[in-house]
Amino acid sequence: DIQMTQSPSSLSASVGDRVTITCRASHNIDNNINWYQQKPGKAPKLLIYAASSLQSGVPSRFSGSGSETQFTLSITTLQPEDFATYYCQQSYSLPRTFGQGTKVEIK
Amino acid sequence: QVQLQESGPGLLKPSQTLSLTCTVSGGSLSSGGYYWSWIRQHPGKGLEWIGYIYYTGSTYYNPSLQTRIAISVDTSKDQFSLKVRSVTAADTAMYYCAKTSILETTAGAFDIWGQGTMVTVSS
């Protein structure tokens, strides 16, 4: 299985900050990574697919980058509604695997 | 817009079989071009992909669970189902169904999720 390792596990930030979350894959997955946002009591929501493509309806302050084994999710100008947990997921091979999550909390 | 809705019992005893159903609305499960997955999330933990099914009945299961699970499809009802045998407390989790495109630009990503159903295993 491909292991997905996110860092940090949690972070504290203020409204207006820029936030960067990193995901490292245990094997080369090309650009086959997706990012999700999950709020308490809700299902995850797709933000970014194929490393850098913005899902329809997702604000442009979210962006993704990277390739092979190193990837980042960035949120520019953090908004109150962005405080949530974020997960990466590889779609390169089966079984599909997720990172352990990064919780973005209010400072 | 496709929507997914999970249903099933919320409480089970150890050794019982968990049965969940996901109903697809706003689209046809048998239209092809999508995989239909089950994903679970233990309380306060991350996401674990359980497996998926194609409308033809073709499946792929996570090796970590494959000895105890079965996913089936009923195209006449636009439903797919998950069975987990011999449940233990370790199967206590929120269970989600989700859709993945095969050919669209979002291929491989879970672009539509159900709201989830909580399953508790307790004696």
Tab-separated table of C-alpha atoms in Angstrom, chain A residues 55-91:
chain	number	residue	atom	x	y	z
A	55	GLN	CA	-13.007	21.316	-7.919
A	56	SER	CA	-16.017	23.234	-9.228
A	57	GLY	CA	-17.401	25.661	-6.669
A	58	VAL	CA	-14.306	25.688	-4.467
A	59	PRO	CA	-12.909	29.172	-3.737
A	60	SER	CA	-9.745	30.140	-5.569
A	61	ARG	CA	-7.904	30.769	-2.280
A	62	PHE	CA	-7.358	26.997	-2.252
A	63	SER	CA	-4.560	25.656	-4.421
A	64	GLY	CA	-2.539	22.483	-4.763
A	65	SER	CA	0.880	21.732	-6.126
A	66	GLY	CA	3.520	19.048	-6.296
A	67	SER	CA	4.350	15.856	-8.118
A	68	GLU	CA	5.802	12.395	-7.601
A	69	THR	CA	6.075	12.151	-3.811
A	70	GLN	CA	5.773	15.683	-2.399
A	71	PHE	CA	2.590	17.717	-2.451
A	72	THR	CA	1.161	20.803	-0.825
A	73	LEU	CA	-2.253	22.289	-0.216
A	74	SER	CA	-2.233	26.040	0.294
A	75	ILE	CA	-4.932	28.326	1.576
A	76	THR	CA	-4.309	31.999	1.025
A	77	THR	CA	-6.138	34.517	3.193
A	78	LEU	CA	-7.684	32.018	5.614
A	79	GLN	CA	-11.401	32.566	6.166
A	80	PRO	CA	-13.463	31.624	9.259
A	81	GLU	CA	-15.170	28.828	7.322
A	82	ASP	CA	-11.788	27.242	6.462
A	83	PHE	CA	-11.181	25.994	9.994
A	84	ALA	CA	-11.517	22.267	9.468
A	85	THR	CA	-9.533	19.084	8.983
A	86	TYR	CA	-7.836	18.478	5.639
A	87	TYR	CA	-6.939	15.113	4.120
A	88	CYS	CA	-4.869	14.070	1.152
A	89	GLN	CA	-5.665	10.874	-0.771
A	90	GLN	CA	-3.762	9.018	-3.463
A	91	SER	CA	-5.561	7.710	-6.530
